[in-house]
Amino acid sequence: MLRYILRRVLESIPTLLLIVTIAFALLHAAPGGPFAADKAMLPEIRHSIEARYHLDEPLWRQYLRYLGDLAHGDLGPSFQYRNTSVNQLIAAGLPVDLTVGLSAIVLALLAGIPIGLNAAWRRHTLWDRLPMGLAVAGISLPVFVVAPLLVLVFAVKLHWLPAGDWVHGSPSHLLLPVAALALPYVAYVARIVRGSALEVLNTSFIRTAHAKGLPAHRILLHHTLRPTLAPVVSFLGPTTAGIVTISIVVETVFGLPGIGRFFVTGALNRDYTLVLGITILYGTLIILFNLLADLCYAWLDPRVRLE
Amino acid sequence: MRAGARGLALGLSTALAACSQHAGPRAAAADPAPTIAVGSAAATVQAVARTLDDYPRSLDPQLTTDIPSQRVLDDLFEGLVALSIDGRPVPGAAASWQQSADSRTWVFHLRENARWSNGAPLTAEDFVYSWRREVDPKTASGYAQALAPIVNGLEIALGHKPPDTLGVEANDAHTLTVHLMAPTPYLLDLLDQVYLYPVYRPAIERYGDDWVRSEHIVSNGAFALQEEIIGNRITLRANEHYWDASHVSLRTVVYYSMPDRAQAVLRYLAGDVQFTDSFAASQRPWLKSTLGDQVVNSPWLGIYMLAFNVRLPPFRDQPSLRQALILAIDRAALTRYLKYDMYQPADTLMPPLAGYEPQHPAWARSGQADRNALARRLYAEAGYSPQHPLRVDISTSIQGADERHFFEAVAAMWHSVLGAEVGVDESEFKVLLQNRDLKRLPLFLDSWIGDFADPVNFLQLFDSRGSLDYGGYSDTRFDALLDRAAQEPDNAARYRLLEQSERVLNEDAVYIPLYYYATRHLVKPYITGWHSNLLDRNLSRYMSILEHQGR
Amino acid sequence: MSNRHRGSWIAGGVLLLVALSSLIVPALSPYDYYTPQLDLISKPPMLQGGHLLGTDPLGRDLLIRVLWGCRISLLIALVASGISVGLGVLWGATAGYAGGTIDALMMRTVDVLYSVPFVPFVIVLTVLFGHELWLMFVAIGAVSWLDIARIVRGETLSLKRREFIEAARVSGVRGARMIGRHIVPNLLGVVIIYATLTVPTVILFEAFMSFLGVGVRVPLASLGSLIADGASDMQAHPHLLLVPAAVLAAIVYCFNFLGDGLRDLLDPRQQS
């Protein structure tokens, strides 16, 4: 187990390096630079701005310079936010995304697993049809529709909850964003769990146990749960990384100062360092959560051998 | 199956119910806007929350180029010249000034009681330092070339001369002399620009890039920086060292970054913010019916237009074709139906400006039917017909559904009047900038918002020696008129020359005016001390809150 | 047919109906999807007066535009899901079955592709290839197969150790035959569920991509772009959002029921 983890950690280094290189190439291949703007700017002046950020150097030199800084943990200055470094931007925004994102994942699991299990156990009854019907609605209603609707209903009309904003340690400000973010994932988890549980419940082992009179909750909890969760874990690995960094719509609608927005607007504004920094963060989280997911998977399904 | 269908029906009806309650004018009884009763005395809590369309890029006056930064900086700092409540230049850090007989030398007398937010006195040397910093290539300021009117300003920005040769000197602690290349009647408008605000040298030298953080920053405006939550909001508190602090009512100003226009409206309705920037045109009727006078639209100095590339086919050497396209657009219908009368249809380059005579083209006087008929004749003259239609794309950037629909409608008008096959090619903004710069686009978006209230700021768009002439227009008469205007000390005479240059421009049919910009704000009725102005700069320093009930 | 599967048949029928309508009805209607009618902007649905479902912000008939949108979105759903499922299953099953270094290489590639920033990728694609519709399939396909690959790999890892796989191996089945004959059919359950879950994501993803200039060119619209446009106008003109959103929800429901039925049909273990 330890050797496996160590091996994966070592593998992550060339993986991250590859990610950085591809991202770097893609960003510089896109036309336009960070300082091209819709105003009067003589070419010489644009050039001196670019020179300040070493953008006039040949690409390979910029690349090596970036890697050198990266080795010191310096993600560079942001080209859009010229007084703020990428490290500062990420340090400011990441806790917000982590809080909202992880809460949403936890909610998705806490709600989705029981719903899915129940639906599988009582398949084709109301306990199955209704939640699954709502689940599909949850998936097909895009978050940029659900989120403003939630604000409209709960904040503007009812005044129960704040309409947005980020206040440290205030659960009422978390409720709506987490709900909006978690909704499709509750649905995903419920459907995957139902599908997976159906297969497990159909095995001869379970059917024998049921025939022998084992009570439902024992069957579900002790025998069905672990194998059922396997595909959920596989799915959640990268999803968690994504939900944590790229929930841009929720951030925008609720005015949360996360880094998801920076990722998209950074790319559109050619803020190379900011996008690269977030890419590295995202890549690290992906690798980390995939590793955790794989470890979980091995624990859930003893037949799986980690090599 | 039935249960599933029921689930679907349940979900949809909930959504329907929620939406239909806000279905606009028809359901006026159930609108979400609270009623607000306003008194006449001052409220106990003097605080306002305003919105910005994005988070400010920087709070360093010499490093910012975006409007959100400008809004916050207008409250944090003050230049030699400040803005009045009507957006006109009035004494700021400078109490008075004189110009020499030839208008090339100005002397500014700073207030004795001008202070930084840490109590230190504001001196002329601060301005010298700040302006040199602005043109220094090492600072890499985006507006460096705006100091071209000052002696050596452009040479320094281009790196040919050292920053200390800038034509500005501090004669003593409170006297500043500015040497100009030529008479610059709009100098006062230039001096209230953000990039000429003074900055506090000790903080910059000590903290470098971090000098703008709330724990280090020192500013000289009506407000000081209290707190900054990156990506979310900026909180300002009243600056007790400000020379006019006794007339500043507000104690706190919070600026929220809200890139989503719909969200800004929702937060306004919830009462979280009281003064917003921008809302979508299509929301205007609904907003007007629910919020009435809280919806503010006033002229904003800017023009929304398309421009032709006169160096490339199909518009090269085709003045009739260009004119035909200009004529065959029903601007009144477009602004009425698609922009809900928010904007005024445009027929000139220069938006309405006091003292400047609008150069209406001949076609402005006829009706749309006549224009269409003339357009068809010109189109045929240029060699086009239904069998041989014009095929071209409007190149624009991706801005949103409203803007896309607008250009679809323009293309549809050209199709129905002329039979032209015009598409709308939306590119990502930077890609559009690049292609425009390289002068590759035959027909492109060329809108412009004035940096300051002077016609030269708009006419420079077509100066063949400038960097904004994306259509490759080059007319020696036009350039010559601009040069003569630059040397003219009398502002009225100068305006006449600029009007002449616009006439030359209009004869050549190189741009398609569409509409003039307007500000879009939602403002709570209990905020006083602000007036709509052409440059849409509303300083919090004049605002105050009246006592009120309701949000 | 059994009661359980009636839902799937109805779902399939509805989808077919939607697809056929999207092809036939526009030809029969007096309205087209591109000519603006400026005096009829954003009218709500009216049962008489011609515009059954109302008009869009340019006064065009909403029903016709939604039907055209269905054409595009159904095409996207089928093609992009097809590509991503095909590629994802092959990749994941191969990696899971092969194990060892091959597994590590393949899955680290997946990690890399996950992390590559999507927006610059799409921008570069449009620069290289212009604003073509097929680019959208490439872009969506390039991203959505990754999730499926991971899930399939995970399932393969547990399947690998099952008795019937051991039995097959003992009788000489190897490599591609093993993957194709024995592993993939047993994965289908999870894969189909996941594929039907990706349909709405893919359709809405296309709306996101139109913000980058990729996707349907104006005046064409897809369900995703209609929903995105409608969402920004939700308070003033709710029908602009509700109509395409309802159609999308219906399509997604149908895909899901269809998926359930397909799964029951194809999954060897479900056949009882």
Short mmCIF file of N, CA and C in Angstrom, two decimals, chain A residues 47-125:
data_model
loop_
_atom_site.label_atom_id
_atom_site.label_comp_id
_atom_site.label_asym_id
_atom_site.label_seq_id
_atom_site.Cartn_x
_atom_site.Cartn_y
_atom_site.Cartn_z
N HIS A 47 5.05 47.27 -26.23
CA HIS A 47 6.26 46.47 -26.11
C HIS A 47 6.94 46.64 -24.76
N SER A 48 6.96 47.88 -24.27
CA SER A 48 7.66 48.06 -22.99
C SER A 48 6.87 47.44 -21.85
N ILE A 49 5.54 47.40 -21.96
CA ILE A 49 4.75 46.71 -20.95
C ILE A 49 5.06 45.23 -20.99
N GLU A 50 5.09 44.68 -22.20
CA GLU A 50 5.36 43.25 -22.31
C GLU A 50 6.77 42.92 -21.84
N ALA A 51 7.70 43.84 -22.10
CA ALA A 51 9.07 43.57 -21.67
C ALA A 51 9.15 43.47 -20.16
N ARG A 52 8.38 44.28 -19.49
CA ARG A 52 8.41 44.24 -18.03
C ARG A 52 8.06 42.86 -17.50
N TYR A 53 7.23 42.15 -18.22
CA TYR A 53 6.83 40.82 -17.79
C TYR A 53 7.54 39.73 -18.59
N HIS A 54 8.62 40.08 -19.25
CA HIS A 54 9.43 39.12 -20.01
C HIS A 54 8.68 38.46 -21.15
N LEU A 55 7.60 39.10 -21.62
CA LEU A 55 6.83 38.48 -22.68
C LEU A 55 7.48 38.70 -24.04
N ASP A 56 8.56 39.50 -24.06
CA ASP A 56 9.21 39.71 -25.36
C ASP A 56 10.32 38.68 -25.58
N GLU A 57 10.57 37.88 -24.55
CA GLU A 57 11.63 36.87 -24.68
C GLU A 57 11.13 35.70 -25.50
N PRO A 58 12.07 34.92 -26.07
CA PRO A 58 11.63 33.73 -26.80
C PRO A 58 10.90 32.77 -25.86
N LEU A 59 9.96 32.04 -26.43
CA LEU A 59 9.07 31.20 -25.63
C LEU A 59 9.81 30.22 -24.72
N TRP A 60 10.87 29.59 -25.27
CA TRP A 60 11.53 28.58 -24.45
C TRP A 60 12.13 29.23 -23.22
N ARG A 61 12.58 30.47 -23.35
CA ARG A 61 13.16 31.15 -22.20
C ARG A 61 12.11 31.49 -21.16
N GLN A 62 10.95 31.94 -21.67
CA GLN A 62 9.85 32.24 -20.74
C GLN A 62 9.45 30.97 -20.00
N TYR A 63 9.43 29.86 -20.73
CA TYR A 63 9.03 28.58 -20.15
C TYR A 63 9.99 28.18 -19.03
N LEU A 64 11.29 28.25 -19.32
CA LEU A 64 12.27 27.86 -18.31
C LEU A 64 12.22 28.80 -17.11
N ARG A 65 12.02 30.08 -17.42
CA ARG A 65 11.92 31.06 -16.32
C ARG A 65 10.74 30.70 -15.42
N TYR A 66 9.62 30.34 -16.06
CA TYR A 66 8.44 29.97 -15.29
C TYR A 66 8.70 28.75 -14.43
N LEU A 67 9.34 27.74 -15.02
CA LEU A 67 9.63 26.53 -14.24
C LEU A 67 10.55 26.84 -13.08
N GLY A 68 11.52 27.71 -13.33
CA GLY A 68 12.43 28.09 -12.25
C GLY A 68 11.69 28.73 -11.09
N ASP A 69 10.82 29.67 -11.42
CA ASP A 69 10.03 30.31 -10.35
C ASP A 69 9.14 29.30 -9.66
N LEU A 70 8.58 28.40 -10.46
CA LEU A 70 7.68 27.39 -9.92
C LEU A 70 8.38 26.54 -8.88
N ALA A 71 9.66 26.22 -9.15
CA ALA A 71 10.41 25.40 -8.21
C ALA A 71 10.55 26.09 -6.86
N HIS A 72 10.47 27.42 -6.86
CA HIS A 72 10.51 28.15 -5.60
C HIS A 72 9.14 28.43 -5.04
N GLY A 73 8.12 27.85 -5.67
CA GLY A 73 6.77 28.07 -5.19
C GLY A 73 6.19 29.41 -5.61
N ASP A 74 6.85 30.06 -6.57
CA ASP A 74 6.37 31.38 -7.00
C ASP A 74 5.60 31.24 -8.31
N LEU A 75 4.30 31.49 -8.24
CA LEU A 75 3.50 31.31 -9.44
C LEU A 75 3.48 32.55 -10.33
N GLY A 76 4.21 33.58 -9.92
CA GLY A 76 4.34 34.73 -10.78
C GLY A 76 3.30 35.81 -10.51
N PRO A 77 3.46 36.97 -11.15
CA PRO A 77 2.49 38.05 -10.99
C PRO A 77 1.31 37.81 -11.92
N SER A 78 0.16 38.30 -11.55
CA SER A 78 -0.98 38.20 -12.46
C SER A 78 -0.86 39.32 -13.49
N PHE A 79 -1.20 39.04 -14.73
CA PHE A 79 -1.11 40.08 -15.75
C PHE A 79 -2.33 40.99 -15.76
N GLN A 80 -3.45 40.46 -15.26
CA GLN A 80 -4.64 41.30 -15.18
C GLN A 80 -4.59 42.17 -13.93
N TYR A 81 -4.34 41.52 -12.80
CA TYR A 81 -4.34 42.21 -11.51
C TYR A 81 -2.89 42.54 -11.19
N ARG A 82 -2.45 43.69 -11.70
CA ARG A 82 -1.02 43.90 -11.77
C ARG A 82 -0.34 44.12 -10.44
N ASN A 83 -1.09 44.38 -9.39
CA ASN A 83 -0.42 44.51 -8.08
C ASN A 83 -0.53 43.25 -7.26
N THR A 84 -1.13 42.23 -7.81
CA THR A 84 -1.39 41.05 -7.02
C THR A 84 -0.73 39.85 -7.67
N SER A 85 -0.12 39.02 -6.87
CA SER A 85 0.53 37.84 -7.42
C SER A 85 -0.48 36.70 -7.51
N VAL A 86 -0.15 35.72 -8.34
CA VAL A 86 -1.04 34.59 -8.50
C VAL A 86 -1.17 33.85 -7.17
N ASN A 87 -0.07 33.75 -6.42
CA ASN A 87 -0.14 33.11 -5.12
C ASN A 87 -1.18 33.79 -4.23
N GLN A 88 -1.18 35.13 -4.24
CA GLN A 88 -2.15 35.85 -3.41
C GLN A 88 -3.57 35.60 -3.88
N LEU A 89 -3.77 35.58 -5.20
CA LEU A 89 -5.12 35.37 -5.72
C LEU A 89 -5.64 33.98 -5.35
N ILE A 90 -4.77 33.00 -5.49
CA ILE A 90 -5.21 31.64 -5.17
C ILE A 90 -5.41 31.50 -3.67
N ALA A 91 -4.52 32.07 -2.89
CA ALA A 91 -4.68 31.98 -1.44
C ALA A 91 -5.97 32.63 -0.98
N ALA A 92 -6.38 33.69 -1.67
CA ALA A 92 -7.62 34.36 -1.29
C ALA A 92 -8.84 33.57 -1.71
N GLY A 93 -8.79 32.95 -2.87
CA GLY A 93 -9.98 32.32 -3.42
C GLY A 93 -10.16 30.86 -3.09
N LEU A 94 -9.07 30.15 -2.88
CA LEU A 94 -9.19 28.71 -2.71
C LEU A 94 -10.02 28.30 -1.50
N PRO A 95 -9.84 28.93 -0.34
CA PRO A 95 -10.65 28.51 0.81
C PRO A 95 -12.15 28.61 0.54
N VAL A 96 -12.54 29.60 -0.23
CA VAL A 96 -13.96 29.75 -0.55
C VAL A 96 -14.44 28.55 -1.35
N ASP A 97 -13.71 28.25 -2.43
CA ASP A 97 -14.10 27.12 -3.26
C ASP A 97 -14.07 25.82 -2.49
N LEU A 98 -13.04 25.64 -1.67
CA LEU A 98 -12.94 24.40 -0.91
C LEU A 98 -14.14 24.23 0.00
N THR A 99 -14.48 25.33 0.70
CA THR A 99 -15.60 25.23 1.63
C THR A 99 -16.89 24.87 0.90
N VAL A 100 -17.20 25.66 -0.14
CA VAL A 100 -18.46 25.42 -0.83
C VAL A 100 -18.43 24.07 -1.54
N GLY A 101 -17.34 23.79 -2.22
CA GLY A 101 -17.26 22.56 -3.01
C GLY A 101 -17.32 21.30 -2.17
N LEU A 102 -16.52 21.26 -1.12
CA LEU A 102 -16.51 20.06 -0.30
C LEU A 102 -17.85 19.88 0.40
N SER A 103 -18.44 20.99 0.85
CA SER A 103 -19.76 20.86 1.46
C SER A 103 -20.76 20.28 0.47
N ALA A 104 -20.65 20.71 -0.78
CA ALA A 104 -21.58 20.20 -1.78
C ALA A 104 -21.37 18.71 -2.01
N ILE A 105 -20.13 18.28 -2.04
CA ILE A 105 -19.84 16.85 -2.25
C ILE A 105 -20.40 16.05 -1.07
N VAL A 106 -20.14 16.55 0.13
CA VAL A 106 -20.64 15.84 1.30
C VAL A 106 -22.16 15.74 1.26
N LEU A 107 -22.79 16.85 0.92
CA LEU A 107 -24.25 16.85 0.81
C LEU A 107 -24.71 15.86 -0.25
N ALA A 108 -23.98 15.86 -1.39
CA ALA A 108 -24.36 14.96 -2.47
C ALA A 108 -24.30 13.50 -2.01
N LEU A 109 -23.26 13.19 -1.24
CA LEU A 109 -23.13 11.82 -0.75
C LEU A 109 -24.19 11.51 0.29
N LEU A 110 -24.35 12.41 1.25
CA LEU A 110 -25.29 12.16 2.34
C LEU A 110 -26.71 12.01 1.84
N ALA A 111 -27.05 12.78 0.80
CA ALA A 111 -28.41 12.69 0.27
C ALA A 111 -28.52 11.63 -0.80
N GLY A 112 -27.54 11.59 -1.69
CA GLY A 112 -27.66 10.73 -2.85
C GLY A 112 -27.58 9.24 -2.55
N ILE A 113 -26.72 8.86 -1.61
CA ILE A 113 -26.55 7.43 -1.36
C ILE A 113 -27.82 6.81 -0.78
N PRO A 114 -28.38 7.38 0.26
CA PRO A 114 -29.62 6.77 0.78
C PRO A 114 -30.74 6.76 -0.26
N ILE A 115 -30.88 7.85 -1.01
CA ILE A 115 -31.94 7.89 -2.01
C ILE A 115 -31.74 6.79 -3.05
N GLY A 116 -30.49 6.66 -3.51
CA GLY A 116 -30.23 5.65 -4.53
C GLY A 116 -30.42 4.24 -4.00
N LEU A 117 -29.94 4.00 -2.80
CA LEU A 117 -30.08 2.66 -2.22
C LEU A 117 -31.55 2.30 -2.07
N ASN A 118 -32.30 3.24 -1.52
CA ASN A 118 -33.72 3.02 -1.32
C ASN A 118 -34.43 2.75 -2.64
N ALA A 119 -34.04 3.53 -3.64
CA ALA A 119 -34.68 3.36 -4.95
C ALA A 119 -34.39 1.96 -5.50
N ALA A 120 -33.16 1.50 -5.30
CA ALA A 120 -32.82 0.17 -5.81
C ALA A 120 -33.56 -0.92 -5.03
N TRP A 121 -33.61 -0.76 -3.74
CA TRP A 121 -34.25 -1.76 -2.89
C TRP A 121 -35.73 -1.85 -3.21
N ARG A 122 -36.38 -0.72 -3.44
CA ARG A 122 -37.81 -0.73 -3.73
C ARG A 122 -38.04 -0.35 -5.19
N ARG A 123 -37.33 -1.07 -6.05
CA ARG A 123 -37.39 -0.61 -7.44
C ARG A 123 -38.77 -0.72 -8.03
N HIS A 124 -39.04 0.19 -8.93
CA HIS A 124 -40.30 0.30 -9.66
C HIS A 124 -41.48 0.72 -8.80
N THR A 125 -41.22 1.07 -7.54
CA THR A 125 -42.32 1.63 -6.74
C THR A 125 -42.17 3.15 -6.73
#
